[in-house]
């Protein structure tokens, strides 16, 4: 259990970067998108705080997942919409409770006590993820999801990663990295289709990816 450090230069780069990117995007598109901008900025602040092991991430997480569920539903990405509304949102409160049990304190700015899986647990995790992604892809295909297997991958991996996050396992970051890469591709396709808010979602997921790489590095130290 450690005192939360002041945000470093990379953290400021991510936060200032996503704000600046939203402003530039609005200028170039000649359209202000407050819902997309707030969702993206809150999301990046949230994941930056997760990487720092700060329990305050859950406050920004509530804002992000609520708006992202709405945006995903409008873009017909039903897996992500259901994931955020029915799972991510309640998990913000569960995660807050779990992190407090593992030493994180909002009032004293203490970080969560992170941990690691065994190699056997990692092998089981890999097998379960692969099976559920394939099964979910076929299910979403029957529901006419335009990107069934990408949607399934982001949905399944995010569900498992969020659970690992609440339980403070370092391995969450491997799943977040994969999820973020797929999400960038998925929302880029939505940009080509002309879906509302899609451009800002690409920006958000790019910054999520940059943060997840940093999160892996930080949590390797926190989980020693």
CSV table of C-alpha atoms in Angstrom, one decimal:
chain,number,residue,atom,x,y,z
A,1,UNK,CA,0.0,0.0,0.0
A,2,UNK,CA,1.7,3.2,-1.2
A,3,UNK,CA,0.9,6.9,-1.4
A,4,UNK,CA,-0.4,7.8,-4.8
A,5,UNK,CA,2.3,9.8,-6.7
A,6,UNK,CA,1.5,13.1,-8.4
A,7,UNK,CA,0.7,12.5,-12.0
A,8,UNK,CA,3.8,12.3,-14.1
A,9,UNK,CA,4.6,13.9,-17.5
A,10,UNK,CA,3.2,10.9,-19.4
A,11,UNK,CA,-0.1,11.1,-17.5
A,12,UNK,CA,-0.4,14.8,-18.3
A,13,UNK,CA,0.4,14.1,-21.9
A,14,UNK,CA,-2.6,11.6,-22.1
A,15,UNK,CA,-5.1,13.9,-20.3
A,16,UNK,CA,-4.0,17.1,-22.1
A,17,UNK,CA,-3.7,15.2,-25.4
A,18,UNK,CA,-7.2,13.8,-25.4
A,19,UNK,CA,-8.6,17.2,-24.5
A,20,UNK,CA,-6.6,18.9,-27.3
A,21,UNK,CA,-7.6,16.1,-29.7
A,22,UNK,CA,-11.3,16.6,-29.0
A,23,UNK,CA,-10.9,20.4,-29.6
A,24,UNK,CA,-9.1,19.9,-32.9
A,25,UNK,CA,-11.6,17.2,-34.0
A,26,UNK,CA,-14.5,19.6,-33.3
A,27,UNK,CA,-12.7,22.4,-35.2
A,28,UNK,CA,-12.0,20.2,-38.2
A,29,UNK,CA,-15.5,18.6,-38.3
A,30,UNK,CA,-17.1,22.0,-37.6
A,31,UNK,CA,-19.4,20.2,-35.1
A,32,UNK,CA,-19.3,20.2,-31.3
A,33,UNK,CA,-20.1,16.8,-29.8
A,34,UNK,CA,-20.4,17.3,-26.0
A,35,UNK,CA,-21.5,13.7,-25.3
A,36,UNK,CA,-18.6,12.2,-27.2
A,37,UNK,CA,-16.1,14.6,-25.8
A,38,UNK,CA,-17.2,14.2,-22.2
A,39,UNK,CA,-17.2,10.4,-22.6
A,40,UNK,CA,-13.7,10.4,-24.1
A,41,UNK,CA,-12.1,12.8,-21.6
A,42,UNK,CA,-13.7,11.1,-18.6
A,43,UNK,CA,-12.6,7.7,-19.9
A,44,UNK,CA,-9.0,8.7,-20.3
A,45,UNK,CA,-8.8,10.3,-16.9
A,46,UNK,CA,-10.3,7.2,-15.5
A,47,UNK,CA,-7.8,4.8,-17.0
A,48,UNK,CA,-4.9,7.1,-16.1
A,49,UNK,CA,-6.0,6.9,-12.5
A,50,UNK,CA,-6.4,3.1,-12.8
A,51,UNK,CA,-2.8,2.8,-14.0
A,52,UNK,CA,-1.8,4.9,-10.9
A,53,UNK,CA,-3.7,2.5,-8.6
A,54,UNK,CA,-6.0,5.4,-7.5
A,55,UNK,CA,-9.5,4.5,-6.3
A,56,UNK,CA,-10.7,7.8,-7.8
A,57,UNK,CA,-10.8,6.2,-11.2
A,58,UNK,CA,-14.2,4.8,-10.4
A,59,UNK,CA,-15.8,8.3,-10.2
A,60,UNK,CA,-14.8,9.2,-13.7
A,61,UNK,CA,-15.6,5.6,-14.8
A,62,UNK,CA,-19.3,6.1,-13.9
A,63,UNK,CA,-19.5,9.1,-16.2
A,64,UNK,CA,-17.6,7.4,-19.0
A,65,UNK,CA,-19.5,4.1,-19.1
A,66,UNK,CA,-22.9,5.7,-18.9
A,67,UNK,CA,-22.3,7.9,-21.9
A,68,UNK,CA,-20.4,5.2,-23.8
A,69,UNK,CA,-23.3,2.8,-23.5
A,70,UNK,CA,-25.6,5.4,-25.1
A,71,UNK,CA,-23.1,6.1,-27.9
A,72,UNK,CA,-22.5,2.4,-28.6
A,73,UNK,CA,-26.3,1.8,-28.8
A,74,UNK,CA,-26.7,4.5,-31.4
A,75,UNK,CA,-23.9,3.0,-33.5
A,76,UNK,CA,-25.6,-0.5,-33.3
A,77,UNK,CA,-22.6,-1.9,-31.4
A,78,UNK,CA,-25.0,-3.7,-29.1
A,79,UNK,CA,-22.3,-5.8,-27.3
A,80,UNK,CA,-20.5,-2.8,-26.1
A,81,UNK,CA,-23.8,-1.0,-25.3
A,82,UNK,CA,-25.0,-3.9,-23.1
A,83,UNK,CA,-21.5,-4.3,-21.6
A,84,UNK,CA,-21.3,-0.7,-20.4
A,85,UNK,CA,-24.9,-0.3,-19.2
A,86,UNK,CA,-25.4,-3.7,-17.5
A,87,UNK,CA,-21.9,-4.6,-16.4
A,88,UNK,CA,-19.4,-1.8,-16.4
A,89,UNK,CA,-21.7,0.6,-14.5
A,90,UNK,CA,-22.4,-1.6,-11.5
A,91,UNK,CA,-18.8,-2.8,-11.5
A,92,UNK,CA,-17.7,0.8,-10.8
A,93,UNK,CA,-19.3,0.5,-7.4
A,94,UNK,CA,-18.2,-3.1,-6.8
A,95,UNK,CA,-14.6,-2.1,-7.8
A,96,UNK,CA,-14.6,0.8,-5.4
A,97,UNK,CA,-15.6,-1.6,-2.6
A,98,UNK,CA,-13.0,-4.2,-3.6
A,99,UNK,CA,-10.2,-1.7,-3.9
A,100,UNK,CA,-11.0,-0.3,-0.4
A,101,UNK,CA,-10.7,-3.9,0.9
A,102,UNK,CA,-7.2,-4.1,-0.8
A,103,UNK,CA,-5.9,-0.9,0.9
A,104,UNK,CA,-6.9,1.9,-1.5
A,105,UNK,CA,-8.1,5.0,0.3
A,106,UNK,CA,-9.6,8.0,-1.4
A,107,UNK,CA,-9.1,10.3,1.6
A,108,UNK,CA,-5.4,9.4,2.1
A,109,UNK,CA,-4.6,8.9,-1.6
A,110,UNK,CA,-3.3,5.3,-1.0
A,111,UNK,CA,-3.0,3.0,-3.9
A,112,UNK,CA,-4.4,-0.5,-4.2
A,113,UNK,CA,-2.3,-3.5,-3.3
A,114,UNK,CA,-1.9,-5.2,-6.7
A,115,UNK,CA,-1.2,-9.0,-7.3
A,116,UNK,CA,-0.4,-11.5,-10.0
A,117,UNK,CA,-1.8,-14.7,-11.3
A,118,UNK,CA,0.1,-18.0,-11.4
A,119,UNK,CA,1.1,-19.4,-14.8
A,120,UNK,CA,-1.6,-22.1,-14.5
A,121,UNK,CA,-4.2,-19.4,-13.8
A,122,UNK,CA,-3.0,-17.5,-16.9
A,123,UNK,CA,-3.4,-20.6,-19.1
A,124,UNK,CA,-6.9,-21.1,-17.9
A,125,UNK,CA,-7.6,-17.4,-18.5
A,126,UNK,CA,-6.4,-17.7,-22.1
A,127,UNK,CA,-8.5,-20.7,-22.9
A,128,UNK,CA,-11.7,-19.2,-21.4
A,129,UNK,CA,-11.2,-15.9,-23.2
A,130,UNK,CA,-10.7,-17.7,-26.6
A,131,UNK,CA,-13.8,-19.9,-26.2
A,132,UNK,CA,-16.1,-17.1,-25.1
A,133,UNK,CA,-15.0,-14.8,-27.8
A,134,UNK,CA,-15.7,-17.3,-30.5
A,135,UNK,CA,-19.1,-18.2,-28.9
A,136,UNK,CA,-20.0,-14.6,-28.5
A,137,UNK,CA,-19.1,-13.8,-32.1
A,138,UNK,CA,-21.5,-16.4,-33.5
A,139,UNK,CA,-24.3,-15.2,-31.1
A,140,UNK,CA,-23.9,-11.6,-32.2
A,141,UNK,CA,-23.8,-12.7,-35.9
A,142,UNK,CA,-27.3,-14.1,-35.5
A,143,UNK,CA,-28.4,-10.7,-34.1
A,144,UNK,CA,-27.1,-9.0,-37.3
A,145,UNK,CA,-24.3,-7.2,-35.5
A,146,UNK,CA,-22.2,-5.5,-38.2
A,147,UNK,CA,-18.9,-6.5,-36.6
A,148,UNK,CA,-19.8,-9.6,-34.6
A,149,UNK,CA,-16.4,-11.1,-33.7
A,150,UNK,CA,-14.7,-7.7,-33.0
A,151,UNK,CA,-17.7,-6.8,-30.9
A,152,UNK,CA,-17.5,-10.1,-29.1
A,153,UNK,CA,-13.8,-9.8,-28.5
A,154,UNK,CA,-14.1,-6.3,-27.0
A,155,UNK,CA,-17.1,-7.4,-24.9
A,156,UNK,CA,-15.8,-10.7,-23.5
A,157,UNK,CA,-12.2,-9.4,-22.9
A,158,UNK,CA,-13.5,-6.2,-21.3
A,159,UNK,CA,-15.8,-8.2,-18.9
A,160,UNK,CA,-13.0,-10.4,-17.8
A,161,UNK,CA,-10.5,-7.5,-17.6
A,162,UNK,CA,-12.9,-5.4,-15.5
A,163,UNK,CA,-13.3,-8.3,-13.1
A,164,UNK,CA,-9.5,-8.7,-12.9
A,165,UNK,CA,-9.3,-4.9,-12.3
A,166,UNK,CA,-11.7,-5.0,-9.4
A,167,UNK,CA,-9.7,-7.9,-7.9
A,168,UNK,CA,-6.5,-5.9,-8.5
A,169,UNK,CA,-4.7,-8.5,-10.8
A,170,UNK,CA,-1.9,-7.2,-13.0
A,171,UNK,CA,-3.0,-9.4,-15.9
A,172,UNK,CA,-5.9,-7.1,-16.6
A,173,UNK,CA,-3.6,-4.9,-18.6
A,174,UNK,CA,-2.8,-7.6,-21.2
A,175,UNK,CA,-6.5,-7.9,-21.9
A,176,UNK,CA,-7.0,-4.2,-22.0
A,177,UNK,CA,-4.2,-3.8,-24.6
A,178,UNK,CA,-5.9,-6.4,-26.9
A,179,UNK,CA,-9.3,-4.8,-26.3
A,180,UNK,CA,-8.0,-1.3,-27.1
A,181,UNK,CA,-6.4,-2.4,-30.3
A,182,UNK,CA,-9.6,-4.1,-31.5
A,183,UNK,CA,-11.7,-1.1,-30.5
A,184,UNK,CA,-9.6,1.3,-32.5
A,185,UNK,CA,-10.1,-0.9,-35.6
A,186,UNK,CA,-13.9,-1.3,-34.8
A,187,UNK,CA,-14.6,2.4,-34.3
A,188,UNK,CA,-12.4,3.3,-37.4
A,189,UNK,CA,-14.8,1.2,-39.4
A,190,UNK,CA,-17.7,3.2,-37.8
A,191,UNK,CA,-16.0,6.4,-38.9
A,192,UNK,CA,-16.0,5.1,-42.5
A,193,UNK,CA,-19.7,4.3,-42.1
A,194,UNK,CA,-20.4,7.8,-40.9
A,195,UNK,CA,-21.7,6.8,-37.4
A,196,UNK,CA,-22.3,9.6,-34.9
A,197,UNK,CA,-19.5,10.2,-32.3
A,198,UNK,CA,-17.3,7.6,-34.0
A,199,UNK,CA,-14.3,9.9,-34.6
A,200,UNK,CA,-14.1,10.9,-31.0
A,201,UNK,CA,-14.4,7.2,-30.0
A,202,UNK,CA,-11.3,6.4,-32.1
A,203,UNK,CA,-9.4,9.2,-30.3
A,204,UNK,CA,-10.5,7.9,-26.9
A,205,UNK,CA,-9.5,4.3,-27.7
A,206,UNK,CA,-6.1,5.4,-29.0
A,207,UNK,CA,-5.4,7.2,-25.7
A,208,UNK,CA,-6.7,4.1,-23.9
A,209,UNK,CA,-4.2,2.0,-25.7
A,210,UNK,CA,-1.3,4.4,-24.8
A,211,UNK,CA,-2.4,4.3,-21.2
A,212,UNK,CA,-2.8,0.5,-21.1
A,213,UNK,CA,0.9,0.1,-22.2
A,214,UNK,CA,1.9,2.4,-19.4
A,215,UNK,CA,-0.5,0.6,-17.0
A,216,UNK,CA,1.2,-2.7,-17.7
A,217,UNK,CA,4.6,-1.2,-16.8
A,218,UNK,CA,3.3,0.4,-13.6
A,219,UNK,CA,1.4,-2.6,-12.3
A,220,UNK,CA,4.3,-4.9,-12.9
A,221,UNK,CA,6.0,-2.9,-10.2
A,222,UNK,CA,2.9,-2.6,-8.0
A,223,UNK,CA,2.3,-6.3,-8.0
A,224,UNK,CA,5.8,-7.4,-7.0
